Coordinates of C-alpha atoms and ligand atoms in Angstrom, one line a residue:
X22 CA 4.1 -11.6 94.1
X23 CA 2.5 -8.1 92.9
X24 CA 0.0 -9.6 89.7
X25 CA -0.7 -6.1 88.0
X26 CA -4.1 -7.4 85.4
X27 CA -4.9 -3.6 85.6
X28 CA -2.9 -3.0 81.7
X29 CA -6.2 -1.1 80.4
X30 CA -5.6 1.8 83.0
X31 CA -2.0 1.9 82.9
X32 CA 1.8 -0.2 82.3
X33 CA 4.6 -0.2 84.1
X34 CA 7.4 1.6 81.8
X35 CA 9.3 -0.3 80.0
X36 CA 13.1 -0.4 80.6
X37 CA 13.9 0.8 76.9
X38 CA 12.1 3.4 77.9
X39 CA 13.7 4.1 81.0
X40 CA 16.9 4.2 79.9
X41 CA 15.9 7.2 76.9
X42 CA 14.2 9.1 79.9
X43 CA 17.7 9.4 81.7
X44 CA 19.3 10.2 78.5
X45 CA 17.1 13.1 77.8
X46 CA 17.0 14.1 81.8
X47 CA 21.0 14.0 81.9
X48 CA 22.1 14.6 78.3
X49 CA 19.8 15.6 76.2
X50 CA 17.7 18.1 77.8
X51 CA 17.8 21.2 75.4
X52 CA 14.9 23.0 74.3
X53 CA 13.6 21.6 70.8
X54 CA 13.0 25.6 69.7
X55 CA 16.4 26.9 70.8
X56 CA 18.7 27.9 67.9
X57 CA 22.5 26.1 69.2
X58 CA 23.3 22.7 69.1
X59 CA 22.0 21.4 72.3
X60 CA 18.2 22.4 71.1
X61 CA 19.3 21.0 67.4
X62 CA 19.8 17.6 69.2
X63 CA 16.4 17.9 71.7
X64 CA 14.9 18.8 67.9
X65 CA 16.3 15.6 66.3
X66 CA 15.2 13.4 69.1
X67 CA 11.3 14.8 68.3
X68 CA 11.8 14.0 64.5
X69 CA 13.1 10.6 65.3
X70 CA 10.4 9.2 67.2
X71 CA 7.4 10.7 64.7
X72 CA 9.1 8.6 62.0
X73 CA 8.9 5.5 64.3
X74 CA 5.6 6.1 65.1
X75 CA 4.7 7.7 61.3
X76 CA 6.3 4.0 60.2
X77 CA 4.0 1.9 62.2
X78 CA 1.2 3.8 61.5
X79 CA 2.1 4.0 57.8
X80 CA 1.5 7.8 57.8
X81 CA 3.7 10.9 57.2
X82 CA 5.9 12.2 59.9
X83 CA 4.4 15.6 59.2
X84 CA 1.0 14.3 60.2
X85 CA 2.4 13.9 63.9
X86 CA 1.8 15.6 66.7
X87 CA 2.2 15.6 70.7
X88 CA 0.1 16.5 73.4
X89 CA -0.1 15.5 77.1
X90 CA -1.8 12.1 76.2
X91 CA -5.1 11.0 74.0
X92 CA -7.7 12.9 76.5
X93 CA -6.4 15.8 75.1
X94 CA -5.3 14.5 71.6
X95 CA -9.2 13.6 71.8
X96 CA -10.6 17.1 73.0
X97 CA -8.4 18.7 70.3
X98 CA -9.7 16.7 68.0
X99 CA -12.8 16.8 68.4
X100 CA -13.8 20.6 69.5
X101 CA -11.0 21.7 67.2
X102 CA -12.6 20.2 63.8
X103 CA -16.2 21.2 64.6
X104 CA -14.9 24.6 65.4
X105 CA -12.4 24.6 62.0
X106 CA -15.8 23.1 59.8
X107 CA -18.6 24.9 61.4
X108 CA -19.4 26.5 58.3
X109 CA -19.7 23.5 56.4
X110 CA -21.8 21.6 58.6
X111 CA -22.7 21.0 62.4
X112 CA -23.9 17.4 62.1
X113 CA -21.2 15.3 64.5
X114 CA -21.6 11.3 64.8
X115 CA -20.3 9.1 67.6
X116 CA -21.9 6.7 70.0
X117 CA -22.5 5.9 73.5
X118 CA -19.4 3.3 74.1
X119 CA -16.6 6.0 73.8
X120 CA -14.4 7.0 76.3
X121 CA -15.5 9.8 78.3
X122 CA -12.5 12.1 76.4
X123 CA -14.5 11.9 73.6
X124 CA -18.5 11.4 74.9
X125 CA -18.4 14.4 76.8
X126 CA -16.7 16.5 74.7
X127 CA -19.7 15.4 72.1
X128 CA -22.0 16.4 74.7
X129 CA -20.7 19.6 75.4
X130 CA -20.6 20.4 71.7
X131 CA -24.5 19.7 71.6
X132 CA -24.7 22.2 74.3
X133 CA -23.1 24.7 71.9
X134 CA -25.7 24.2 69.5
X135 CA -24.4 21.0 67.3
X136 CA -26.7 18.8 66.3
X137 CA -24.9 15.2 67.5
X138 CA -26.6 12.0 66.6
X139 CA -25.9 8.2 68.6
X140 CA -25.3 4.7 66.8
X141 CA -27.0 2.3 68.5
X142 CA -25.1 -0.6 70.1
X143 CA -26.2 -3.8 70.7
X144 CA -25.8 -5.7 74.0
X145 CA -22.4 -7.2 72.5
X146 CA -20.7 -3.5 72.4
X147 CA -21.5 -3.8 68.3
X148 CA -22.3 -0.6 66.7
X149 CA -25.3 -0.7 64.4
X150 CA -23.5 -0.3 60.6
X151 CA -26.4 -0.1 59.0
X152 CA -27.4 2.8 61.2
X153 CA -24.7 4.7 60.7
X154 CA -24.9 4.5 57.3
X155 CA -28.0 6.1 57.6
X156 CA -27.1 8.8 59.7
X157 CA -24.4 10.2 57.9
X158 CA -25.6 13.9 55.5
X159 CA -24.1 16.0 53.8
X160 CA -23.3 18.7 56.4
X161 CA -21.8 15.6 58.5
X162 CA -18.3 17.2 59.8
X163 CA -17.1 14.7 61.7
X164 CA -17.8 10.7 63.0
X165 CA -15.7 9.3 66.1
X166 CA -15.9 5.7 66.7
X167 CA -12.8 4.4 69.1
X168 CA -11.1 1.5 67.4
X169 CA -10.6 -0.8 70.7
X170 CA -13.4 -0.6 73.2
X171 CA -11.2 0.3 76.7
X172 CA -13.7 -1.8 79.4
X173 CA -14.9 -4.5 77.1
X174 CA -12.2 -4.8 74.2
X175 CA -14.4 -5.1 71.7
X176 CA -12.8 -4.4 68.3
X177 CA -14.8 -1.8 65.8
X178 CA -14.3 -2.4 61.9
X179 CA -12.5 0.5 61.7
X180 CA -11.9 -0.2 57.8
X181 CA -15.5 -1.0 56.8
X182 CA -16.8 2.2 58.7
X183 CA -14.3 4.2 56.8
X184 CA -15.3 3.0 54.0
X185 CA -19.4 3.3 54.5
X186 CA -18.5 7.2 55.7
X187 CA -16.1 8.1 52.7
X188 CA -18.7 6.6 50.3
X189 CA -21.5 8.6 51.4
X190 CA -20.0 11.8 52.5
X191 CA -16.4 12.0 51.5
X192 CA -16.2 15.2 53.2
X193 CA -16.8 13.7 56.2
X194 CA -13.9 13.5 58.4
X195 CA -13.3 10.0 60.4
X196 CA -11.7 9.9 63.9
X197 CA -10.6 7.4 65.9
X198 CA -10.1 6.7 69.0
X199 CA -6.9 4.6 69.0
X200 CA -5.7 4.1 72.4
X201 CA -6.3 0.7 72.8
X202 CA -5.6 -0.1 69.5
X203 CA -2.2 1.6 69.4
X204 CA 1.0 -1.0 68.6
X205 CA -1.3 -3.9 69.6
X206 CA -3.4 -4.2 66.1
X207 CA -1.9 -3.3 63.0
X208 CA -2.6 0.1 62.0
X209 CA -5.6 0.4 60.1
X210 CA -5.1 4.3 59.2
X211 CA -4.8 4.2 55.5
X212 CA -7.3 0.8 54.9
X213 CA -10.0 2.5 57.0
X214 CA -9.6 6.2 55.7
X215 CA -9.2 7.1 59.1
X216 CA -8.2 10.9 59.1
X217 CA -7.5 11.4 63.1
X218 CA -6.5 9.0 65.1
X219 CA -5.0 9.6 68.6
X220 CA -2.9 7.4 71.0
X221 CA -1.7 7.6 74.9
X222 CA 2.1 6.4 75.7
X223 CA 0.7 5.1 79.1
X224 CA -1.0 1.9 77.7
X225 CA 1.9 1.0 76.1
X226 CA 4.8 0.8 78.6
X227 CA 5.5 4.7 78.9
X228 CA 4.8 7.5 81.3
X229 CA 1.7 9.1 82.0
X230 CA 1.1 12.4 80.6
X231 CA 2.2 12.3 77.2
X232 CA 0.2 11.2 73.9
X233 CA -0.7 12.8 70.7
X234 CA -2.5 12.4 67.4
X235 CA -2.3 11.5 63.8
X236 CA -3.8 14.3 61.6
X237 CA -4.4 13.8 57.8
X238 CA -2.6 16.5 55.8
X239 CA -5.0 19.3 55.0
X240 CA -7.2 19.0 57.6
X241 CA -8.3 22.2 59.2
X242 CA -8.3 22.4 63.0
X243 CA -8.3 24.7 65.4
X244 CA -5.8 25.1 68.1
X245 CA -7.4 25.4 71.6
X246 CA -3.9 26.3 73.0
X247 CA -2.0 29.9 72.6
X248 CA 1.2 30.9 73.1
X249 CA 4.3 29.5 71.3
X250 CA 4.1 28.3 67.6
X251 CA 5.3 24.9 68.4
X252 CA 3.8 21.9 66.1
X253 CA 2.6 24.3 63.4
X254 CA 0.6 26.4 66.2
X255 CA -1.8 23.3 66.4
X256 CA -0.4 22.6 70.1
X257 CA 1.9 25.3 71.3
X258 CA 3.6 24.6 74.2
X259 CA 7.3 23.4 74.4
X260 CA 7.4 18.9 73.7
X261 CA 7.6 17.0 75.9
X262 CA 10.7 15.3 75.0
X263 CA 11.2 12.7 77.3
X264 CA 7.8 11.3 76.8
X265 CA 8.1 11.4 73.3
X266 CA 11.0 9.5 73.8
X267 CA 9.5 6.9 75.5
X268 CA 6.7 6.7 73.5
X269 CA 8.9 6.1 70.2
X270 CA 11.5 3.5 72.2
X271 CA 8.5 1.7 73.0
X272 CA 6.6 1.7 69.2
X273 CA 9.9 0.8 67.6
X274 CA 10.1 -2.7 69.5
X275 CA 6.2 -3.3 69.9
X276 CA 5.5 -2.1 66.0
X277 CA 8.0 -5.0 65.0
X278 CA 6.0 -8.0 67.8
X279 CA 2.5 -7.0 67.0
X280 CA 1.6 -10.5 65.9
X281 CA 3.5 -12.2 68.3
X282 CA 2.8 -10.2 71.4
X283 CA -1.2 -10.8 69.9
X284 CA -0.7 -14.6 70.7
X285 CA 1.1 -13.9 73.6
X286 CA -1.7 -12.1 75.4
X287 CA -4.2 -14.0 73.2
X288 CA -2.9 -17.3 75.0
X289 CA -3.0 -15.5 79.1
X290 CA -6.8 -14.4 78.3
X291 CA -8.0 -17.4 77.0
X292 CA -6.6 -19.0 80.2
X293 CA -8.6 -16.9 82.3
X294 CA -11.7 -17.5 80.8
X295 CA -11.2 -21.6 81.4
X296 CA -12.7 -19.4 85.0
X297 CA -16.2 -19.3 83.3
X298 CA -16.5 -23.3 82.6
X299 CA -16.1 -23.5 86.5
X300 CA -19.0 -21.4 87.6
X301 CA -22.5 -20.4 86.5
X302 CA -23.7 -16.9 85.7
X303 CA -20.7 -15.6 84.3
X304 CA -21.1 -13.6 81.2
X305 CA -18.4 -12.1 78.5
X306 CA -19.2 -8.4 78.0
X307 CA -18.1 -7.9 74.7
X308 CA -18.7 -9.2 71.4
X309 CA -16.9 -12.2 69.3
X310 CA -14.5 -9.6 68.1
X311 CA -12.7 -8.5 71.3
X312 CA -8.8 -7.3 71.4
X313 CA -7.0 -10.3 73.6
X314 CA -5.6 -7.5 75.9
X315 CA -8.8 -7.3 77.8
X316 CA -11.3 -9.7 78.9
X317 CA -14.4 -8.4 80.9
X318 CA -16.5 -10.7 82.6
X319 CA -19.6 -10.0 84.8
X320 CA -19.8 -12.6 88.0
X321 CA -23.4 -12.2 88.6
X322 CA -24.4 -12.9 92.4
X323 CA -21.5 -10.7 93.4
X324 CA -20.2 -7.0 93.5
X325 CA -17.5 -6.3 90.9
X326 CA -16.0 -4.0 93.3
X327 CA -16.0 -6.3 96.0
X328 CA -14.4 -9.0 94.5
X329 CA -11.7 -6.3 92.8
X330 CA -11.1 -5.7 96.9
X331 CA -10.7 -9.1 97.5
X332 CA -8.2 -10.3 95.0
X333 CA -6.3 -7.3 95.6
X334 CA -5.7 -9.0 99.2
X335 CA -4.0 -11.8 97.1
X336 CA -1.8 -9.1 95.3
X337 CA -3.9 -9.0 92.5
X338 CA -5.0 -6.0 90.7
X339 CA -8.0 -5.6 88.6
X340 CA -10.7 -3.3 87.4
X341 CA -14.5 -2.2 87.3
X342 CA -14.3 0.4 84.6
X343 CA -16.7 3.3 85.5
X344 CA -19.5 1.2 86.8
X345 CA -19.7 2.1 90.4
X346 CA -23.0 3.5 90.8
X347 CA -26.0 1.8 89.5
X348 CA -28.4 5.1 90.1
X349 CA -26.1 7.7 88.1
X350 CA -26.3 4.6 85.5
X351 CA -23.3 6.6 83.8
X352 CA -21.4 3.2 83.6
X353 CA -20.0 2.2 80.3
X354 CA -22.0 -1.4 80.0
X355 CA -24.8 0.7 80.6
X356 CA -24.4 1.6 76.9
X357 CA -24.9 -2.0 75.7
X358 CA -28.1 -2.4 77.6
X359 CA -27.2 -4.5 80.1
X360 CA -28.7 -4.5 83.9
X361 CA -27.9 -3.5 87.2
X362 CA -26.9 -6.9 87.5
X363 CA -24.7 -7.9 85.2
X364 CA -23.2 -4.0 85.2
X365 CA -22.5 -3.8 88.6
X366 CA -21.0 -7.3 88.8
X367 CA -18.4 -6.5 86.0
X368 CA -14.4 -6.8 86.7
X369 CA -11.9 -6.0 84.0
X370 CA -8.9 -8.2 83.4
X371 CA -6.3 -6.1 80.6
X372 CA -3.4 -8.2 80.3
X373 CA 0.4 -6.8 79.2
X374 CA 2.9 -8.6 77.0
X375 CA 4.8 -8.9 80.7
X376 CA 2.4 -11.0 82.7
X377 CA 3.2 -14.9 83.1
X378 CA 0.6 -18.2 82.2
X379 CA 1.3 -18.8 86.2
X380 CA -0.2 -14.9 87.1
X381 CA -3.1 -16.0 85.2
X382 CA -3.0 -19.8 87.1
X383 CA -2.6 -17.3 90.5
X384 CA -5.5 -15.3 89.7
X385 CA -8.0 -18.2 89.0
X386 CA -7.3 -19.4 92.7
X387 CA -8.1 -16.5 94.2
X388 CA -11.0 -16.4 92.2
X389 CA -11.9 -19.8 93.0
X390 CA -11.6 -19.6 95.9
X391 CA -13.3 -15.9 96.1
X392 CA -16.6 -16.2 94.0
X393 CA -18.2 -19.0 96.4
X394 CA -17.9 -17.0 99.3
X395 CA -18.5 -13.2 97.5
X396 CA -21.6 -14.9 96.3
X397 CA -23.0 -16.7 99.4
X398 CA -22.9 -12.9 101.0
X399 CA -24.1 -11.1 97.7
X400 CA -27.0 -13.3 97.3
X401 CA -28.5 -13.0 100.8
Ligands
PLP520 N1 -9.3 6.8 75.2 C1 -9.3 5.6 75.7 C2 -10.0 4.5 74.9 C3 -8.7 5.3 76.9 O1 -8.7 4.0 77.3 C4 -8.1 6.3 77.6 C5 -7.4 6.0 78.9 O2 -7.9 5.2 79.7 C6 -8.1 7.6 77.1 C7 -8.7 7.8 75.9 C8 -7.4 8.8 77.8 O3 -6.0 8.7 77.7 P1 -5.1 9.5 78.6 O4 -5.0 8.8 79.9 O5 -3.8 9.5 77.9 O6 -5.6 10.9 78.8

């Protein structure tokens, strides 16, 4: 039995989505910009699946568009809006929790002269409101805050940040990091004033390598692509129509079980944490408000990577986010202010709408039967 906890980093496609891949390998497989039928019908299939996803994000199917997944729906973003407001402003907010598709870029932008300021957060993952609130001027372009923390899953309030940006600066313009969120919350695009929001197919049961963004009508952005005029010259380059495919097979049946797929993962997680009443010095990273789709826990005494190792020898598969190296500190948790210790003994369990109550049963016997003996070496 193969127990694949690892739903954070990737899914295994799903087999609505498998079945629309072959389609558009064997039968569908014109080019969307071609002027005869066979690129009519590629065309189609593109509009179809932005009004699945424009329907569950409650957004126009105009304000749609591809890329190869969210590192670049992030990059684009990001560079492309600072670049497009530049004149306006050069005053960027984000914090130190994002993903690194949208941390670095903000780093590299302060290299180019932008002036980038950091909320706090708190050893929970929670951003400090109040702080932002304070940070935000009138030549503030752009804020990014990620709506679904990806190591810790703790859950930003995407609508009242919105709202504290839009009512000091309504200029401003609000991204969000949505991957995590994306067909596992309801959208909260229009209730936060989000204006950019970007999503990966990958976390939700489709291939790797395709993604895109939501981008509120009338916002300026520059392309950082040339060549065709695909997607209103925002992202040239011919779709990607088998991804999109999957993407939009997949939204259309998850968009319609939010809430019930919620419970279902709600239920496997909370199961997995019974693990924590069994030992001592294990710790949640992550706040109260956490998505039910992961659940990181630090097993002090021990190294997360070790005991990753060691229930992958029970078929089990697991993560330690980006915390391997205690003297680069560039792990995540590092961000929250949390130690060497409880850092480097973090695993990350991401759950799928496909794993079983007995996985979950599996996994808390290896890790019973793991953490006495991981720890009895760690400690010495
Ligand atoms: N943002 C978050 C929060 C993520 O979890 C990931 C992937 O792990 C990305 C962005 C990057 O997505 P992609 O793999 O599609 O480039």
């Amino acid at each position: 039995m193969e127990i694949y906890l690892d739903n954070g980093a990737t899914t295994k496609v799903s087999q609505v989505a498998v079945d629309k891949i072959l389609d558009c390998c064997s039968k569908n497989y014109g080019n969307p910009s071609s002027l005869h039928k066979m690129g009519l019908l590629a065309h189609k299939e593109i509009v179809n699946n932005k009004k699945i996803i424009s329907n569950y994000l409650q957004v126009d199917e105009s304000e749609i568009f591809f890329t190869s997944g969210a590192t670049e729906a992030n990059n684009l973003i990001i560079k492309g809006i600072a670049d497009a407001y530049k004149r306006d402003g050069k005053h960027l907010i984000t914090n130190k929790s994002e993903h690194p598709s949208v941390l670095q870029v903000y780093i590299e932008l302060e290299k180019q002269g932008y002036d980038i300021d950091y909320v706090n957060i708190d050893d929970n993952g929670n951003l400090d409101i109040n702080m932002l609130e304070s940070l935000i001027r009138e030549d503030t372009i752009l804020v990014s805050i990620m709506e679904v923390n990806n190591e810790t899953g703790v859950i930003h309030p995407i609508n009242d940040i919105g709202k504290i940006i839009k009512k000091i600066n309504p200029t401003t313009i609000f991204h969000v990091d949505g991957v995590q969120s994306f067909c596992k919350l309801p959208s909260n695009i229009k209730s936060g004033k989000v204006d950019a929001y970007s999503f990966s197919g990958h976390k939700i049961y489709s291939p790797k390598g395709v993604g895109g963004f939501y981008l509120k009508k009338g916002i300026k952005i520059t392309a950082q692509l040339i060549g065709g005029h695909q997607q209103k010259d925002v992202r040239p380059g011919t779709e990607n129509i088998i991804g999109i495919a999957a993407i939009g097979s997949n939204v259309d049946v998850l968009a319609k079980n939010i809430s019930k797929n919620y419970d279902t993962v709600k239920k496997l997680k909370e199961s997995l944490l019974e693990i924590k009443n069994e030992f001592s010095d294990i710790y949640i990273n992550g706040s109260d408000n956490c998505s039910p789709y992961i659940l990181n826990l630090s097993f002090v005494g021990l190294r997360g990577e070790v005991l990753v190792h060691a229930l992958e020898q029970d078929n089990i598969y697991a993560s330690t986010g980006s915390a391997c190296n205690s003297k680069s500190k560039d792990g995540m948790l590092y961000s929250y202010g949390l130690d060497d210790e409880r850092v480097l003994s973090a695993v990350r369990f991401s759950f799928s709408i496909h794993n079983s109550i007995e996985e979950i049963e599996f996994c808390k016997n290896s890790l019973r039967k793991n953490i006495p003996i991981l720890r009895k070496y760690g400690r010495r």
